[in-house]
Coordinates of C-alpha atoms and ligand atoms in Angstrom, one line a residue:
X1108 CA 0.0 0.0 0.0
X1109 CA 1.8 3.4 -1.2
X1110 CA 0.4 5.2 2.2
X1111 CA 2.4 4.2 4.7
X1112 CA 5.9 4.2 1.9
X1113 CA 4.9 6.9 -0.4
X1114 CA 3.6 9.8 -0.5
X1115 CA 3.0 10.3 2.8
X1116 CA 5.4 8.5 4.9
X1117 CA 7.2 11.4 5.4
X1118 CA 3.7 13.4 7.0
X1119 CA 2.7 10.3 8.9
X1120 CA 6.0 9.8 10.7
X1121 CA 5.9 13.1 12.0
X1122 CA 2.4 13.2 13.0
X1123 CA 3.5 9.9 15.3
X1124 CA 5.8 11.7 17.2
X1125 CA 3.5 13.8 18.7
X1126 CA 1.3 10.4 20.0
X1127 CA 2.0 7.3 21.9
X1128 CA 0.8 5.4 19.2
X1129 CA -1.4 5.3 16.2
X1130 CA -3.1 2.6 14.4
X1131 CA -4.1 2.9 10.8
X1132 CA -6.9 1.3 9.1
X1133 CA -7.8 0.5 5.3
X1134 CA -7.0 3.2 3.4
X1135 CA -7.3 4.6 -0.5
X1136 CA -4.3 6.3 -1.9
X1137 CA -2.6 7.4 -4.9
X1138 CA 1.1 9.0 -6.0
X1139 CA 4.1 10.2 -5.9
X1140 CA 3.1 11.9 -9.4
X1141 CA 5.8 11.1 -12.2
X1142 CA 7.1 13.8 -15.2
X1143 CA 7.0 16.8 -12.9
X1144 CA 3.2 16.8 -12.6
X1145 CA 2.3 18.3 -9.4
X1146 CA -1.5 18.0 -7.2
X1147 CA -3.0 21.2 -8.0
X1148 CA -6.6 20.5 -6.7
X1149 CA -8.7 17.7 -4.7
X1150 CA -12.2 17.5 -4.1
X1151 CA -14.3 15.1 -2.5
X1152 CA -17.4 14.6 -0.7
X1153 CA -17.3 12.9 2.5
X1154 CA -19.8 10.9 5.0
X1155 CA -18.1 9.6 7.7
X1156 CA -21.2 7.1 9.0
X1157 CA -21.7 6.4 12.5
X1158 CA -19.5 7.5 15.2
X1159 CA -18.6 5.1 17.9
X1160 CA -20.3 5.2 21.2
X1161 CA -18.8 5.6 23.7
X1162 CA -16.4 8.2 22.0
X1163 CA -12.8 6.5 22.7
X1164 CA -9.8 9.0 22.0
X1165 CA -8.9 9.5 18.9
X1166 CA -10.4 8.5 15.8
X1167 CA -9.6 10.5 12.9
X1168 CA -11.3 10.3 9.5
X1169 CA -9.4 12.3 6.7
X1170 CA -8.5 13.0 3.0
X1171 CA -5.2 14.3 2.2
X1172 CA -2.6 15.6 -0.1
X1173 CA 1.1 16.0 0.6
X1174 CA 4.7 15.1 -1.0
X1175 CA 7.4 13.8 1.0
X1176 CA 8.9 17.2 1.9
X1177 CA 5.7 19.0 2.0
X1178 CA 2.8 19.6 5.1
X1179 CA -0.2 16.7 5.5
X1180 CA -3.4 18.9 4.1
X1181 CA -5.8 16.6 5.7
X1182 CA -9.2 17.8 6.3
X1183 CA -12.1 15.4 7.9
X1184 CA -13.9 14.3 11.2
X1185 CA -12.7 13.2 14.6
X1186 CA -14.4 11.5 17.1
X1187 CA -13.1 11.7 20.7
X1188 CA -14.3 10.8 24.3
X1189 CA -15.2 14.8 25.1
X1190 CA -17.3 15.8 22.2
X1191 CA -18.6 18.6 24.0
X1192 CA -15.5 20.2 24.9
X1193 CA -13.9 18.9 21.5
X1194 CA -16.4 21.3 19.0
X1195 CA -19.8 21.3 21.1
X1196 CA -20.9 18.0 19.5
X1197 CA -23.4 15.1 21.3
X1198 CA -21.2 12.1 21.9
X1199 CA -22.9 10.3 19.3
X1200 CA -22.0 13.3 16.3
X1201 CA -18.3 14.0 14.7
X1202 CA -16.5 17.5 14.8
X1203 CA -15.3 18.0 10.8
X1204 CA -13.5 20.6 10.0
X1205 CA -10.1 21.7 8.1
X1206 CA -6.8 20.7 9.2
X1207 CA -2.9 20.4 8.4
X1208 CA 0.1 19.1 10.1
X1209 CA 3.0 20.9 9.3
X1210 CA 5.0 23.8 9.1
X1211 CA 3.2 27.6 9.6
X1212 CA 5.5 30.5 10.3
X1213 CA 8.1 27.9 11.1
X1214 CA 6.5 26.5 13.9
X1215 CA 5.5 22.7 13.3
X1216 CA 2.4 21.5 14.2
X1217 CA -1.2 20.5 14.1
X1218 CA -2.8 23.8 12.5
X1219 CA -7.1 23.6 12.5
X1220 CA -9.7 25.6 11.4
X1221 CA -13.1 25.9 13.2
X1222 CA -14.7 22.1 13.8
X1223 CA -18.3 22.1 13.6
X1224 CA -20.5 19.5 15.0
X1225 CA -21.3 17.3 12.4
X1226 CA -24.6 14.3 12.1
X1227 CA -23.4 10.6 10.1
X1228 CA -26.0 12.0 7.3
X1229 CA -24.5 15.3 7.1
X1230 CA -22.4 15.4 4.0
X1231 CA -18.5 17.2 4.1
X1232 CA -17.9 18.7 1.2
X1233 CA -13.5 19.2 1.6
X1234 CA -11.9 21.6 -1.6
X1235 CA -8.1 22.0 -1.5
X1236 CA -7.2 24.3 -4.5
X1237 CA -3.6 25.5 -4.9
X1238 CA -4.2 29.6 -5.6
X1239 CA -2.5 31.7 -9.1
X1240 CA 0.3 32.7 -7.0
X1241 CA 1.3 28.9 -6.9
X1242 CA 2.2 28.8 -3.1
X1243 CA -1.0 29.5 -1.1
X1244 CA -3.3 26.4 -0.7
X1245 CA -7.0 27.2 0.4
X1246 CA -9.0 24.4 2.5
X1247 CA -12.1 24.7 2.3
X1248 CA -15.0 22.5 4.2
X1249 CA -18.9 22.6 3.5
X1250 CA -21.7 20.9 5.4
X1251 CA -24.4 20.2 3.3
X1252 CA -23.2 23.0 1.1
X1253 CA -22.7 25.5 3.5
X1254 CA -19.0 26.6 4.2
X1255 CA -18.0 25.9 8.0
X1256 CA -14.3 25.3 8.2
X1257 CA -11.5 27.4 6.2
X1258 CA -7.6 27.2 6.2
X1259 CA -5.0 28.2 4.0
X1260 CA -0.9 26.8 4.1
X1261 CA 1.8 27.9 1.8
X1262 CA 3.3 24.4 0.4
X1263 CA 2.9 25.6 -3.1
X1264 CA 2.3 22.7 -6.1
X1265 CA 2.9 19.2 -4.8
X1266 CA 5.4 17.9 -6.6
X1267 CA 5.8 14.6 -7.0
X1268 CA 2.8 14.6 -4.5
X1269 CA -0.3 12.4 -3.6
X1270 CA -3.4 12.1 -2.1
X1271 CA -5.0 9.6 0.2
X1272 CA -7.4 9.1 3.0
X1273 CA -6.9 8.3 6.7
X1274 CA -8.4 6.4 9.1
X1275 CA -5.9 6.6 12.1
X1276 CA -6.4 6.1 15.8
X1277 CA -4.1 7.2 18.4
X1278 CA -4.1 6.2 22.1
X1279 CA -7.4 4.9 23.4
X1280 CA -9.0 4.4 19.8
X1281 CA -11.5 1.4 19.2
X1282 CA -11.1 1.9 15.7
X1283 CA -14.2 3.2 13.8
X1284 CA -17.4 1.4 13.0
X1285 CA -19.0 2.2 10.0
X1286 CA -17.9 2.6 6.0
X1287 CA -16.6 5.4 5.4
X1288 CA -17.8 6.6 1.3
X1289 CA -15.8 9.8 -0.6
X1290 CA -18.0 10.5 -3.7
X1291 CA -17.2 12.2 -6.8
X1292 CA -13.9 13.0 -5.7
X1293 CA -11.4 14.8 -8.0
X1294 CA -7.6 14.8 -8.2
X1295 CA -6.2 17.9 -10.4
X1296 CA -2.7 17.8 -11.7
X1297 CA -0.6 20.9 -12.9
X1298 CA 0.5 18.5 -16.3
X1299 CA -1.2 15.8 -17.4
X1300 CA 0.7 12.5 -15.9
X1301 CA -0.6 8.6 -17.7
X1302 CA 0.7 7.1 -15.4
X1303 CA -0.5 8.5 -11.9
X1304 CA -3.5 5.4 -11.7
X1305 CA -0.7 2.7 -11.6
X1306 CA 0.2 4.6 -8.2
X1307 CA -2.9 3.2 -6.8
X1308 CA -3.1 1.5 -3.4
X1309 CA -6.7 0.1 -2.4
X1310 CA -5.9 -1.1 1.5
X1311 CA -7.8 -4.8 2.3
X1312 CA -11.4 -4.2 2.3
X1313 CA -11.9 -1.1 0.6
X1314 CA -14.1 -0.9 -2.2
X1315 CA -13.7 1.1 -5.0
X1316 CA -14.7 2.5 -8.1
X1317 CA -12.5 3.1 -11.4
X1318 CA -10.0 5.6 -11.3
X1319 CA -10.7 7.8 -14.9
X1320 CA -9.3 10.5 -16.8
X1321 CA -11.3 12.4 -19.7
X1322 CA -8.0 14.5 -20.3
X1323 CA -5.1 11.6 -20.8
X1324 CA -4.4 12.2 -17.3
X1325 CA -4.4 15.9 -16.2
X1326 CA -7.7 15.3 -14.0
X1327 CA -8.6 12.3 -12.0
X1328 CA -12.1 10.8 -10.7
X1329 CA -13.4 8.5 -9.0
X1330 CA -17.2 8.3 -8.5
X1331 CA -17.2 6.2 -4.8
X1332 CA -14.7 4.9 -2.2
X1333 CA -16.1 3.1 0.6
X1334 CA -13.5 2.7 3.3
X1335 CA -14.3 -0.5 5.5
X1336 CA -14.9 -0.1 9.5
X1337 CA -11.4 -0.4 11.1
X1338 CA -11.2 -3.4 13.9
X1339 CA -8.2 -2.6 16.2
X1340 CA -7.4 -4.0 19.8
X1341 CA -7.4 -1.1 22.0
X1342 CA -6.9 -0.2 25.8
X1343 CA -10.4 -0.5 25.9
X1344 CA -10.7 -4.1 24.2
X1345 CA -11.2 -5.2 20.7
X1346 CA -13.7 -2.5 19.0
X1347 CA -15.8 -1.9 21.8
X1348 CA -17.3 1.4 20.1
X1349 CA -20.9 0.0 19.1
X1350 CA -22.4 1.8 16.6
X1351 CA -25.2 4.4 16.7
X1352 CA -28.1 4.1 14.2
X1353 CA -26.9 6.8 11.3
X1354 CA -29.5 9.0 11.1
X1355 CA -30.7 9.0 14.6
X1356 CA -32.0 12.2 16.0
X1357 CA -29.1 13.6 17.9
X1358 CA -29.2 16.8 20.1
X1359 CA -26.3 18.8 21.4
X1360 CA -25.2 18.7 25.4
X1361 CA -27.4 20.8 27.5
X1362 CA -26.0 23.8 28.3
X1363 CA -25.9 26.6 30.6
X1364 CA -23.2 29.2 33.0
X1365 CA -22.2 31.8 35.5
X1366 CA -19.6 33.7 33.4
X1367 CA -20.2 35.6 29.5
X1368 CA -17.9 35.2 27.4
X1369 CA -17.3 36.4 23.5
X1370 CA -20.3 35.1 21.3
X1371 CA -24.2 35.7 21.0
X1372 CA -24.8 33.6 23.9
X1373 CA -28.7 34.6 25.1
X1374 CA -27.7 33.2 28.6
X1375 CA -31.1 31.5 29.5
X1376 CA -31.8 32.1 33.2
X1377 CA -32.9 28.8 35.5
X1378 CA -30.2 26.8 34.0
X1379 CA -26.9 25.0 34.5
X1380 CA -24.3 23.2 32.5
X1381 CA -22.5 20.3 33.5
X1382 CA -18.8 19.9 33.3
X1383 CA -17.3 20.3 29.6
X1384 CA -20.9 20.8 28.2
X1385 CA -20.4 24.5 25.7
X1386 CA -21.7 27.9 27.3
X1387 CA -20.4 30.5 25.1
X1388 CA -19.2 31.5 21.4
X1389 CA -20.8 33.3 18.4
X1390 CA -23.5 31.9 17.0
X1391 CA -24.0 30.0 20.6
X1392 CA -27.8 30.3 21.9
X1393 CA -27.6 28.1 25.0
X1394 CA -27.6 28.0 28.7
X1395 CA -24.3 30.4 29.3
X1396 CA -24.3 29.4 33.4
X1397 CA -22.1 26.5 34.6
X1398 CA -23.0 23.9 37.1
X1399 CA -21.2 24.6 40.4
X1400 CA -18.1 24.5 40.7
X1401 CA -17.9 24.6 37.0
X1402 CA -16.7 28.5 35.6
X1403 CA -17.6 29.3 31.9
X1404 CA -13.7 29.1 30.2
X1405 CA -13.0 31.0 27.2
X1406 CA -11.7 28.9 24.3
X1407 CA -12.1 30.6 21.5
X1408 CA -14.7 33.3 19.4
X1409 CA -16.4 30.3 18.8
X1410 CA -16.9 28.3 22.1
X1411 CA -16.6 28.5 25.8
X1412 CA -16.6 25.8 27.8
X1413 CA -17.3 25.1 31.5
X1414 CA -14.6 23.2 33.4
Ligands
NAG2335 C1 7.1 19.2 -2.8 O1 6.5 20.3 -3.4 C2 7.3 21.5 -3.1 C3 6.5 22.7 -3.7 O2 6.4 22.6 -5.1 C4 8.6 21.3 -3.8 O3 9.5 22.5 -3.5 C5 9.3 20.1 -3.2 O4 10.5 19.8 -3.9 C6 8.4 18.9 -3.4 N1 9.0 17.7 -2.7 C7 9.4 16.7 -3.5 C8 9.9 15.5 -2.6 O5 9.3 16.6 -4.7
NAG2336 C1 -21.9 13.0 -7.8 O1 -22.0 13.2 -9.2 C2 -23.2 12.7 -9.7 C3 -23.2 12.9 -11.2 O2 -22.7 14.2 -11.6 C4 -24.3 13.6 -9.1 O3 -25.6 13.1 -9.6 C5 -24.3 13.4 -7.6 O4 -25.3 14.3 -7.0 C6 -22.9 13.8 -7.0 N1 -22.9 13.5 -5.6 C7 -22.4 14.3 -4.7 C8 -22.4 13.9 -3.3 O5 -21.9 15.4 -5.0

C-alpha cells in the first residue's frame, strides 16, 4: 500500500511523534506523481457514517494531499471521548473541519480551522485548490453545502505529491465502526501524468470504483470509495465502540453558566451546564451558566466551555 511508503510516509511519521501510538486502518491512496506533474486541486465529498459510542480518543477520519517534503493537508472528522468540549458536539455526532500538520511561520504542528458539530448523514464537502500565486493552498470545508471550516498553508504545487485518506487512531481508539464513502472525488494535476492510476493503493477491504481520466491524465475521478470499519485491539478491548443508528435524531449537550464570554450567547436564566458541556461562542444560543463548581472558560470566538 503506497500510504504508509509513499507519498506520505514522510507526514505520517511526523504526526506519530507527537502520539504514543497510532493505528491505521484501510486506506485509499494514490502517488508520488511522475514527469514533474504536481497535485494542484482535490475534491471530495465525505460521510463519515456512524460515530462510535462511547467516544474513545482518537479517531480521525481524513482525505489528504502532501509530498514527501511538504505539510499533510488533511481535512475530515474526529471522534473523541469529550465531544462537547472537542467542538460542542453530542457524543454520538463527529467534529469535521479543516486541518494540516506541518510547518506555519516555522512552527511545526497541528494547524485547525473551526470544527463544527457534524450528524453521520450530514455530508462534508473538503476543496483543496492550490491559488495563481502557486504557493498558497485554500482548505475549504462545507456541510451540506454551507462553508464551515476554512484554512489556507503555503506548500505551493505538490510535486511529486499524492493524495490519500486516513483512518488513524491514536491512544485509546477502538477503531471506527462504519464505511466510510468519498464520492465524486477529483484529483487535479498541474500537467497531465498517464501514469499516476498505476500509483494506486486500495488497503484490504476497501471498495472502490474506477479511477478515470477524460483528459489523458491531467484530471482524475473517482465516482465512490467506501473505506471498510477499522477493527483494532485497543486499551479498551477489541472495537468496543458500538455503533449508533446513522441518522438518529441527535441533540447537542445541555447547556448553561455563571460567566459571559465572546459570542451571541442569550444566557437563558434557571439553567446550569455540566462539566465540559459549551456555554459560550458566536453563534451559541444556550444555557451560558455553569454547574457549580464549573466556571464558563473562554476557548475561542467560537466556544466556551465550562470546566
Ligand atoms: C514538494 O513540493 C514542493 C513545492 O512545489 C517542492 O518544492 C518540493 O521539492 C516537493 N518535494 C518533493 C519531494 O518533490
Ligand atoms: C456525484 O456526481 C453525480 C453525477 O454528476 C451527481 O448526480 C451526484 O449528486 C454527485 N454526488 C455528490 C455527493 O456530489
Amino acid at each position: 500500500m503506497k500510504l504508509s511508503s509513499g507519498l506520505f510516509g514522510i507526514a505520517i511519521s511526523m504526526a506519530a511523534t507527537l502520539v504514543k501510538a497510532d493505528s491505521w486502518g484501510s486506506a485509499w491512496s494514490l502517488g508520488p506523481t511522475h514527469n514533474g506533474a504536481a497535485v494542484v486541486k482535490a475534491t471530495t465529498h465525505f460521510q463519515p457514517g456512524a460515530a462510535p459510542t462511547p467516544n474513545e480518543d482518537i479517531l480521525a477520519l481524513w482525505i489528504g494531499i502532501s509530498n514527501a517534503t511538504s505539510g499533510l493537508i488533511q481535512a475530515g472528522c474526529d471522534n473523541v471521548a469529550n465531544m462537547a468540549g472537542y467542538c460542542g458536539a453530542a457524543a454520538n455526532q463527529w467534529c469535521c473541519g479543516a486541518s494540516y500538520f506541518g510547518f506555519q511561520n516555522g512552527v511545526l504542528g497541528q494547524w485547525s480551522g473551526k470544527f463544527v458539530p457534524t450528524e453521520c448523514t450530514d455530508t462534508i464537502t473538503i476543496d483543496y485548490t492550490l491559488q495563481s500565486d502557486q504557493r498558497t493552498w485554500v482548505h475549504t470545508v462545507s456541510k451540506n453545502g454551507a462553508v464551515i471550516s476554512t484554512l489556507q498553508t503555503f506548500d505551493g504545487p505538490l510535486l511529486q505529491g499524492g493524495f490519500g485518506t486516513g483512518t488513524e487512531c491514536n491512544a485509546n481508539c477502538g477503531g471506527s465502526v462504519s464505511t466510510q464513502t468519498y464520492t465524486n472525488t477529483t484529483i487535479v494535476l498541474s500537467t497531465a501524468d498517464p501514469l499516476f492510476s498505476s500509483t494506486l493503493g486500495v488497503g484490504a477491504g476497501v471498495q472502490a470504483s474506477q479511477l478515470t481520466t477524460a483528459d489523458s491524465g491531467k484530471t482524475w475521478t473517482v465516482a465512490s470509495i467506501k473505506i471498510p470499519p477499522m477493527t483494532i485491539n485497543s486499551n479498551l478491548g477489541p472495537n468496543t465502540g458500538k455503533p449508533a443508528v446513522c441518522g438518529a435524531t441527535t441533540t447537542p449537550p445541555a447547556t448553561t453558566t455563571t460567566r459571559t464570554t465572546t459570542g451571541t450567547g442569550s444566557g437563558s436564566t434557571g439553567c446550569t451546564s455540566p462539566e465540559f458541556a459549551q456555554c459560550g461562542g458566536s453563534g451559541f444560543t444556550g444555557c451560558t451558566v455553569c454547574a457549580s463548581p464549573f466556571t464558563c472558560e473562554f476557548s475561542n470566538d467560537f466556544y466556551s466551555q465550562c470546566l
